[in-house]
C-alpha positions as a printed Julia matrix, in Angstrom:
257×3 Matrix{Float64}:
 125.93  146.79  150.62
 129.53  147.28  152.42
 132.38  149.42  151.6
 135.42  148.64  153.12
 138.38  151.16  152.1
 141.59  151.12  152.81
 142.08  151.81  156.3
 138.99  149.56  157.68
 139.75  147.19  155.24
 142.43  146.42  157.25
 140.84  147.72  160.81
 138.49  143.81  159.61
 141.49  142.28  159.43
 143.04  142.71  161.76
 140.35  143.22  164.22
 138.12  140.52  162.28
 135.92  139.39  165.14
 134.4   143.3   165.54
 133.28  142.95  162.12
 130.16  140.65  162.02
 128.81  140.68  158.9
 125.25  140.89  159.09
 122.46  137.5   158.81
 121.04  139.31  155.59
 121.83  138.76  152.08
 121.71  143.04  151.6
 125.17  142.8   150.8
 126.87  142.58  147.11
 129.73  144.52  147.05
 133.11  144.28  149.08
 136.04  146.99  148.54
 138.79  147.26  148.92
 141.94  149.69  147.5
 145.55  148.8   147.12
 145.58  145.89  149.1
 149.65  144.6   149.23
 149.71  141.12  149.76
 147.13  137.7   149.28
 147.13  137.62  153.09
 144.35  140.35  153.3
 142.24  138.23  151.32
 141.81  136.04  154.14
 139.06  138.27  156.25
 136.75  137.21  154.09
 135.87  133.79  155.86
 133.0   136.03  157.2
 131.32  136.07  153.48
 130.61  132.31  152.7
 127.63  132.54  152.92
 126.92  135.6   151.01
 124.48  134.98  148.19
 124.6   136.89  145.17
 128.69  138.3   146.23
 130.48  141.12  144.34
 133.74  141.34  144.99
 135.93  144.48  144.31
 139.56  144.15  144.51
 140.38  146.98  141.88
 143.53  149.16  141.22
 145.33  147.1   143.6
 148.81  145.06  143.65
 147.8   141.36  142.91
 150.11  139.3   140.86
 147.06  136.88  140.34
 144.27  136.35  140.76
 143.62  135.9   145.01
 142.99  131.99  145.25
 138.03  132.7   146.28
 137.75  128.8   146.24
 135.73  129.77  149.35
 134.01  131.79  148.13
 130.76  129.68  146.36
 128.64  132.12  145.27
 130.6   134.84  144.31
 129.15  135.97  140.99
 130.84  139.54  140.3
 134.44  139.85  140.37
 136.25  143.16  139.84
 140.06  142.76  139.72
 141.66  145.37  137.79
 144.22  147.9   137.95
 146.67  144.92  138.86
 149.53  143.16  137.73
 148.25  139.69  137.59
 150.02  138.41  134.4
 148.06  134.7   134.53
 144.29  133.96  134.78
 143.98  131.29  136.92
 142.57  130.26  140.55
 139.04  130.63  139.33
 138.19  126.65  139.24
 135.52  126.63  141.92
 133.78  130.16  140.32
 131.91  127.75  137.95
 128.84  130.45  139.54
 130.74  133.58  138.23
 128.46  135.32  136.28
 131.09  138.61  135.33
 134.35  139.03  135.2
 136.58  142.61  134.82
 140.14  142.16  134.41
 141.01  144.92  132.6
 144.18  147.0   132.49
 146.66  144.69  133.48
 149.74  142.64  132.41
 147.6   139.81  130.99
 149.42  138.43  127.92
 146.64  134.76  127.24
 142.65  133.83  127.91
 143.57  130.9   129.42
 140.94  128.53  132.3
 137.61  130.01  131.63
 136.2   127.38  130.67
 135.78  126.56  134.68
 133.88  129.36  134.04
 130.2   128.39  132.38
 128.26  130.92  133.77
 130.02  134.29  132.57
 127.95  136.55  130.76
 130.56  140.04  130.85
 134.06  139.53  130.04
 136.03  142.42  130.57
 140.03  142.04  129.27
 140.91  145.41  127.7
 144.32  146.47  127.51
 146.36  143.79  128.54
 148.97  142.51  126.53
 146.54  139.63  124.12
 147.31  138.25  120.81
 145.05  136.06  119.47
 140.82  135.25  121.4
 141.56  131.81  121.89
 139.66  129.07  124.26
 136.67  130.02  124.73
 134.79  127.45  123.64
 133.17  126.38  127.12
 131.64  130.59  127.37
 128.79  130.39  125.25
 126.39  132.66  128.12
 128.24  135.5   127.23
 126.75  138.15  126.01
 129.5   141.09  126.57
 133.51  140.74  125.47
 135.76  143.64  125.58
 138.64  142.53  124.73
 139.86  146.39  123.54
 143.84  147.8   123.49
 145.45  144.51  123.36
 147.58  143.0   120.26
 145.0   140.96  118.94
 145.82  140.6   114.37
 142.93  139.0   113.97
 139.54  138.02  114.74
 138.75  134.66  115.71
 137.95  131.8   118.03
 134.19  133.22  118.66
 132.51  131.09  117.24
 130.86  129.32  119.93
 129.11  132.66  121.15
 125.82  132.83  119.59
 123.96  134.51  122.61
 127.09  137.41  122.51
 125.68  141.32  122.02
 128.49  143.01  122.03
 131.91  143.26  121.39
 134.99  145.5   121.37
 137.68  144.45  119.52
 138.76  148.22  119.79
 142.14  149.59  119.33
 144.47  146.16  118.36
 145.85  144.99  115.28
 143.35  143.66  112.65
 142.71  144.09  109.25
 140.58  142.04  108.1
 136.41  141.77  109.47
 135.98  137.61  109.03
 134.56  134.87  111.84
 131.91  136.81  112.25
 129.19  135.03  111.32
 128.24  132.89  113.72
 126.59  136.39  116.36
 123.34  136.45  115.45
 122.76  138.07  117.95
 124.83  140.71  118.96
 123.97  144.32  118.7
 126.6   146.46  119.01
 130.72  146.53  118.15
 133.34  148.07  117.61
 136.57  147.65  115.45
 137.88  151.58  116.14
 140.87  151.93  115.76
 142.23  148.91  114.04
 143.69  148.54  110.6
 140.44  148.15  107.99
 140.67  147.66  105.04
 137.46  146.62  103.87
 133.91  146.34  105.47
 133.11  143.17  104.59
 131.6   139.59  105.76
 129.15  141.86  108.06
 126.06  141.03  106.26
 124.98  137.94  108.68
 124.87  140.18  111.92
 121.5   140.73  110.98
 120.62  142.14  115.44
 122.98  144.4   114.93
 122.28  148.86  115.76
 125.71  150.36  116.09
 129.23  149.9   113.98
 131.94  151.98  115.17
 134.89  152.19  112.53
 136.18  155.29  113.34
 140.06  155.73  112.77
 140.27  152.57  110.2
 141.9   152.59  106.94
 138.59  152.4   105.16
 137.86  154.06  101.79
 134.21  152.6   101.33
 130.92  151.92  102.56
 130.35  149.0   100.5
 129.37  146.11  102.43
 126.51  147.16  105.24
 123.72  146.02  102.59
 121.82  144.27  104.17
 122.0   145.33  107.61
 118.87  145.98  108.15
 118.66  147.41  112.57
 121.82  149.34  111.73
 121.12  152.89  113.13
 124.84  154.13  114.26
 127.19  153.85  112.13
 130.81  155.87  113.72
 133.35  156.39  110.36
 135.71  159.29  111.53
 139.01  159.54  110.74
 138.71  156.78  107.69
 139.72  158.2   104.3
 136.31  157.97  103.0
 134.64  161.35  101.11
 131.86  163.45  101.75
 129.44  162.55   98.93
 129.99  159.64   99.39
 128.79  159.44  102.77
 126.34  161.88  101.5
 125.37  159.11   98.85
 124.29  156.6   102.14
 122.31  158.71  103.72
 120.37  159.07  100.56
 119.73  155.61  100.37
 119.79  154.73  104.02
 117.43  157.08  105.79
 117.33  155.77  109.11
 121.35  155.21  109.83
 123.26  157.38  111.27
 126.25  158.54  110.17
 129.04  159.82  112.84
 131.59  161.38  110.43
């Protein structure tokens, strides 16, 4: 595993002939810090044949996703903490398994149909207002869209393999359109404007539910979730007597209040 820090990264690019990639396939991580523009990415041409490549370009100054078409074996791409405003340049990333675009300036989910192998997607802390264009990403197991401006749960019908869903700290007021998520085990809806717990019995495998910092007054709606073990309800106006009754009738569920 090789991590190229800021100084070494520049040395690699400016003196490329002195940097030799080992012939084995154990190198899975190439990292950069504070790379100022896309010209610095060209030095990665030497990585064409590396299998299971993990490229970490978080904490840089990119305003767009670099053209990585020459990295056919790219599996994991980390672009957190940049200034990217649009999801693009993924046309040839059909082997990509993990994509992390958290903490950028992205306003729309798009162009992910070119990445049908994705199992983990993170676009937290952006400016997304709608869940859309994920129809071709039915292999997703983990999806993080927290800290955006999403108002409605939608666009998830094809994600039947999803096990982890984080929609915390958005503007969601209703629990809806979750019935296709039969494999969901973790759901985080904390920090929204939800008043009622409803439409959850379909989530038969759900183990952990986070609803803290909403406006929920009642625990009604949690019946039928036989695998549920943990509920987080801190910061809601639910009286203690109701919580005590629920705990007595559901001894297998641990409530964080």
